[in-house]
């Protein structure tokens, strides 16, 4: 039993939530490919068949973890956007920092959210919904920038995809090549350079 499990008193009236919590805890130390329903059940002291009353299989459990991760990410990005005041440019900078910070502190969950184990997300409507909300938040910032005259008017969907791809690349490099940033590159400076380059490309020329 993990330390987190041993510290909780189980009543199993809400076993699904307990299974999810234990799986998230194990995922902090174990890649998603190695996570198993049996190990989660064993940590909670329930039968190996008990998880199947709440999750159809490992894939469904992983989708639930990814959904939870997106909700946490969405909350963080929303708070970062609000801290940016009325400036869409500042909102983008703070959202980008929050995004990379999430990837850094929730490495395995971040990998799961964007990896092949929970794709296609259409198989998991709740996951697809919250991931779409995250993209819509980025779109709303860009739309705000167009409305207040910061950014040139253009297709906000493609623009949001481009901005997400850029900062996702920085986040992925941070997760996959941590030595690059710990030894050679200042992470916050790299984030700001990436975002500023994007902003300069879409800024209204009469500003």
mmCIF file of N, CA, C and O in Angstrom, residues 13-60:
data_model
loop_
_atom_site.group_PDB
_atom_site.id
_atom_site.type_symbol
_atom_site.label_atom_id
_atom_site.label_comp_id
_atom_site.label_asym_id
_atom_site.label_seq_id
_atom_site.Cartn_x
_atom_site.Cartn_y
_atom_site.Cartn_z
ATOM 1 N N UNK A 13 -17.562 3.588 0.074
ATOM 2 C CA UNK A 13 -18.823 4.072 -0.466
ATOM 3 C C UNK A 13 -18.580 4.893 -1.709
ATOM 4 O O UNK A 13 -19.478 5.087 -2.517
ATOM 5 N N UNK A 14 -17.377 5.379 -1.850
ATOM 6 C CA UNK A 14 -17.001 6.152 -3.038
ATOM 7 C C UNK A 14 -15.708 5.573 -3.597
ATOM 8 O O UNK A 14 -14.699 6.270 -3.727
ATOM 9 N N UNK A 15 -15.755 4.300 -3.906
ATOM 10 C CA UNK A 15 -14.550 3.597 -4.336
ATOM 11 C C UNK A 15 -13.994 4.176 -5.626
ATOM 12 O O UNK A 15 -12.774 4.220 -5.816
ATOM 13 N N UNK A 16 -14.857 4.631 -6.503
ATOM 14 C CA UNK A 16 -14.359 5.176 -7.766
ATOM 15 C C UNK A 16 -13.413 6.345 -7.515
ATOM 16 O O UNK A 16 -12.330 6.417 -8.116
ATOM 17 N N UNK A 17 -13.801 7.251 -6.622
ATOM 18 C CA UNK A 17 -12.947 8.401 -6.319
ATOM 19 C C UNK A 17 -11.648 7.943 -5.669
ATOM 20 O O UNK A 17 -10.572 8.508 -5.942
ATOM 21 N N UNK A 18 -11.721 6.926 -4.819
ATOM 22 C CA UNK A 18 -10.522 6.436 -4.150
ATOM 23 C C UNK A 18 -9.581 5.744 -5.136
ATOM 24 O O UNK A 18 -8.355 5.892 -5.053
ATOM 25 N N UNK A 19 -10.149 5.014 -6.073
ATOM 26 C CA UNK A 19 -9.336 4.384 -7.118
ATOM 27 C C UNK A 19 -8.627 5.442 -7.958
ATOM 28 O O UNK A 19 -7.436 5.317 -8.270
ATOM 29 N N UNK A 20 -9.357 6.479 -8.304
ATOM 30 C CA UNK A 20 -8.782 7.544 -9.123
ATOM 31 C C UNK A 20 -7.675 8.257 -8.356
ATOM 32 O O UNK A 20 -6.597 8.530 -8.906
ATOM 33 N N UNK A 21 -7.923 8.545 -7.089
ATOM 34 C CA UNK A 21 -6.921 9.238 -6.276
ATOM 35 C C UNK A 21 -5.647 8.407 -6.140
ATOM 36 O O UNK A 21 -4.531 8.915 -6.261
ATOM 37 N N UNK A 22 -5.809 7.111 -5.898
ATOM 38 C CA UNK A 22 -4.651 6.239 -5.759
ATOM 39 C C UNK A 22 -3.901 6.107 -7.076
ATOM 40 O O UNK A 22 -2.657 6.092 -7.110
ATOM 41 N N UNK A 23 -4.625 6.022 -8.181
ATOM 42 C CA UNK A 23 -3.983 5.923 -9.494
ATOM 43 C C UNK A 23 -3.177 7.174 -9.801
ATOM 44 O O UNK A 23 -2.056 7.094 -10.327
ATOM 45 N N UNK A 24 -3.726 8.334 -9.476
ATOM 46 C CA UNK A 24 -3.003 9.593 -9.687
ATOM 47 C C UNK A 24 -1.730 9.606 -8.853
ATOM 48 O O UNK A 24 -0.658 10.011 -9.322
ATOM 49 N N UNK A 25 -1.830 9.144 -7.610
ATOM 50 C CA UNK A 25 -0.656 9.103 -6.741
ATOM 51 C C UNK A 25 0.415 8.167 -7.315
ATOM 52 O O UNK A 25 1.601 8.505 -7.327
ATOM 53 N N UNK A 26 -0.005 7.005 -7.808
ATOM 54 C CA UNK A 26 0.960 6.070 -8.378
ATOM 55 C C UNK A 26 1.575 6.618 -9.655
ATOM 56 O O UNK A 26 2.753 6.368 -9.955
ATOM 57 N N UNK A 27 0.787 7.388 -10.389
ATOM 58 C CA UNK A 27 1.275 7.927 -11.657
ATOM 59 C C UNK A 27 2.368 8.976 -11.450
ATOM 60 O O UNK A 27 3.121 9.279 -12.372
ATOM 61 N N UNK A 28 2.472 9.510 -10.262
ATOM 62 C CA UNK A 28 3.534 10.466 -9.986
ATOM 63 C C UNK A 28 4.909 9.794 -10.032
ATOM 64 O O UNK A 28 5.931 10.456 -10.202
ATOM 65 N N UNK A 29 4.913 8.476 -9.863
ATOM 66 C CA UNK A 29 6.173 7.740 -9.810
ATOM 67 C C UNK A 29 6.273 6.641 -10.864
ATOM 68 O O UNK A 29 7.336 6.034 -11.008
ATOM 69 N N UNK A 30 5.178 6.389 -11.567
ATOM 70 C CA UNK A 30 5.118 5.282 -12.515
ATOM 71 C C UNK A 30 4.583 5.767 -13.853
ATOM 72 O O UNK A 30 3.542 6.428 -13.885
ATOM 73 N N UNK A 31 5.239 5.477 -14.965
ATOM 74 C CA UNK A 31 4.686 5.849 -16.272
ATOM 75 C C UNK A 31 3.314 5.213 -16.487
ATOM 76 O O UNK A 31 3.034 4.121 -15.974
ATOM 77 N N UNK A 32 2.470 5.890 -17.247
ATOM 78 C CA UNK A 32 1.105 5.414 -17.457
ATOM 79 C C UNK A 32 1.069 4.017 -18.066
ATOM 80 O O UNK A 32 0.183 3.216 -17.766
ATOM 81 N N UNK A 33 2.058 3.709 -18.915
ATOM 82 C CA UNK A 33 2.094 2.392 -19.547
ATOM 83 C C UNK A 33 2.231 1.279 -18.516
ATOM 84 O O UNK A 33 1.786 0.153 -18.749
ATOM 85 N N UNK A 34 2.835 1.573 -17.378
ATOM 86 C CA UNK A 34 3.088 0.560 -16.358
ATOM 87 C C UNK A 34 2.024 0.534 -15.259
ATOM 88 O O UNK A 34 2.029 -0.362 -14.416
ATOM 89 N N UNK A 35 1.145 1.507 -15.263
ATOM 90 C CA UNK A 35 0.086 1.544 -14.260
ATOM 91 C C UNK A 35 -0.886 0.394 -14.496
ATOM 92 O O UNK A 35 -1.210 0.068 -15.630
ATOM 93 N N UNK A 36 -1.356 -0.239 -13.421
ATOM 94 C CA UNK A 36 -2.292 -1.349 -13.577
ATOM 95 C C UNK A 36 -3.422 -1.235 -12.576
ATOM 96 O O UNK A 36 -3.240 -0.739 -11.449
ATOM 97 N N UNK A 37 -4.595 -1.683 -13.001
ATOM 98 C CA UNK A 37 -5.747 -1.703 -12.102
ATOM 99 C C UNK A 37 -5.486 -2.622 -10.916
ATOM 100 O O UNK A 37 -5.926 -2.356 -9.796
ATOM 101 N N UNK A 38 -4.772 -3.699 -11.152
ATOM 102 C CA UNK A 38 -4.471 -4.629 -10.060
ATOM 103 C C UNK A 38 -3.629 -3.963 -8.984
ATOM 104 O O UNK A 38 -3.876 -4.143 -7.779
ATOM 105 N N UNK A 39 -2.623 -3.202 -9.408
ATOM 106 C CA UNK A 39 -1.766 -2.529 -8.435
ATOM 107 C C UNK A 39 -2.546 -1.492 -7.645
ATOM 108 O O UNK A 39 -2.353 -1.332 -6.433
ATOM 109 N N UNK A 40 -3.436 -0.783 -8.318
ATOM 110 C CA UNK A 40 -4.263 0.218 -7.640
ATOM 111 C C UNK A 40 -5.184 -0.468 -6.635
ATOM 112 O O UNK A 40 -5.316 -0.016 -5.485
ATOM 113 N N UNK A 41 -5.817 -1.568 -7.063
ATOM 114 C CA UNK A 41 -6.711 -2.304 -6.162
ATOM 115 C C UNK A 41 -5.944 -2.840 -4.960
ATOM 116 O O UNK A 41 -6.414 -2.772 -3.818
ATOM 117 N N UNK A 42 -4.759 -3.371 -5.220
ATOM 118 C CA UNK A 42 -3.946 -3.931 -4.134
ATOM 119 C C UNK A 42 -3.568 -2.850 -3.125
ATOM 120 O O UNK A 42 -3.574 -3.077 -1.913
ATOM 121 N N UNK A 43 -3.246 -1.661 -3.605
ATOM 122 C CA UNK A 43 -2.873 -0.566 -2.711
ATOM 123 C C UNK A 43 -4.032 -0.154 -1.815
ATOM 124 O O UNK A 43 -3.822 0.276 -0.677
ATOM 125 N N UNK A 44 -5.243 -0.295 -2.337
ATOM 126 C CA UNK A 44 -6.421 0.083 -1.559
ATOM 127 C C UNK A 44 -6.958 -1.063 -0.714
ATOM 128 O O UNK A 44 -7.875 -0.869 0.085
ATOM 129 N N UNK A 45 -6.419 -2.262 -0.898
ATOM 130 C CA UNK A 45 -6.871 -3.400 -0.124
ATOM 131 C C UNK A 45 -8.228 -3.920 -0.543
ATOM 132 O O UNK A 45 -8.986 -4.463 0.279
ATOM 133 N N UNK A 46 -8.554 -3.773 -1.833
ATOM 134 C CA UNK A 46 -9.822 -4.302 -2.347
ATOM 135 C C UNK A 46 -9.513 -5.409 -3.350
ATOM 136 O O UNK A 46 -8.370 -5.593 -3.775
ATOM 137 N N UNK A 47 -10.531 -6.154 -3.734
ATOM 138 C CA UNK A 47 -10.330 -7.260 -4.661
ATOM 139 C C UNK A 47 -9.894 -6.738 -6.023
ATOM 140 O O UNK A 47 -10.172 -5.592 -6.389
ATOM 141 N N UNK A 48 -9.242 -7.598 -6.786
ATOM 142 C CA UNK A 48 -8.750 -7.193 -8.105
ATOM 143 C C UNK A 48 -9.875 -6.936 -9.089
ATOM 144 O O UNK A 48 -9.670 -6.279 -10.113
ATOM 145 N N UNK A 49 -11.056 -7.452 -8.795
ATOM 146 C CA UNK A 49 -12.197 -7.223 -9.683
ATOM 147 C C UNK A 49 -12.980 -5.966 -9.312
ATOM 148 O O UNK A 49 -13.773 -5.476 -10.119
ATOM 149 N N UNK A 50 -12.756 -5.430 -8.108
ATOM 150 C CA UNK A 50 -13.526 -4.274 -7.653
ATOM 151 C C UNK A 50 -13.423 -3.069 -8.580
ATOM 152 O O UNK A 50 -14.432 -2.399 -8.849
ATOM 153 N N UNK A 51 -12.223 -2.730 -9.123
ATOM 154 C CA UNK A 51 -12.137 -1.552 -9.999
ATOM 155 C C UNK A 51 -13.011 -1.650 -11.241
ATOM 156 O O UNK A 51 -13.442 -0.618 -11.777
ATOM 157 N N UNK A 52 -13.296 -2.868 -11.685
ATOM 158 C CA UNK A 52 -14.061 -3.028 -12.925
ATOM 159 C C UNK A 52 -15.544 -2.691 -12.755
ATOM 160 O O UNK A 52 -16.274 -2.627 -13.740
ATOM 161 N N UNK A 53 -15.958 -2.479 -11.518
ATOM 162 C CA UNK A 53 -17.322 -1.992 -11.306
ATOM 163 C C UNK A 53 -17.412 -0.493 -11.554
ATOM 164 O O UNK A 53 -18.502 0.056 -11.625
ATOM 165 N N UNK A 54 -16.260 0.157 -11.675
ATOM 166 C CA UNK A 54 -16.226 1.613 -11.849
ATOM 167 C C UNK A 54 -15.515 2.040 -13.124
ATOM 168 O O UNK A 54 -15.773 3.133 -13.638
ATOM 169 N N UNK A 55 -14.606 1.200 -13.609
ATOM 170 C CA UNK A 55 -13.886 1.491 -14.848
ATOM 171 C C UNK A 55 -13.901 0.237 -15.711
ATOM 172 O O UNK A 55 -13.613 -0.859 -15.224
ATOM 173 N N UNK A 56 -14.225 0.410 -16.978
ATOM 174 C CA UNK A 56 -14.327 -0.751 -17.869
ATOM 175 C C UNK A 56 -12.981 -1.413 -18.097
ATOM 176 O O UNK A 56 -12.914 -2.590 -18.457
ATOM 177 N N UNK A 57 -11.913 -0.679 -17.865
ATOM 178 C CA UNK A 57 -10.572 -1.211 -18.044
ATOM 179 C C UNK A 57 -9.551 -0.136 -17.764
ATOM 180 O O UNK A 57 -9.884 0.983 -17.336
ATOM 181 N N UNK A 58 -8.298 -0.468 -17.987
ATOM 182 C CA UNK A 58 -7.222 0.475 -17.713
ATOM 183 C C UNK A 58 -7.376 1.748 -18.532
ATOM 184 O O UNK A 58 -7.124 2.858 -18.038
ATOM 185 N N UNK A 59 -7.814 1.610 -19.790
ATOM 186 C CA UNK A 59 -7.942 2.779 -20.648
ATOM 187 C C UNK A 59 -8.940 3.778 -20.072
ATOM 188 O O UNK A 59 -8.720 4.989 -20.115
ATOM 189 N N UNK A 60 -10.037 3.262 -19.515
ATOM 190 C CA UNK A 60 -11.046 4.145 -18.929
ATOM 191 C C UNK A 60 -10.495 4.853 -17.692
ATOM 192 O O UNK A 60 -10.795 6.026 -17.446
#
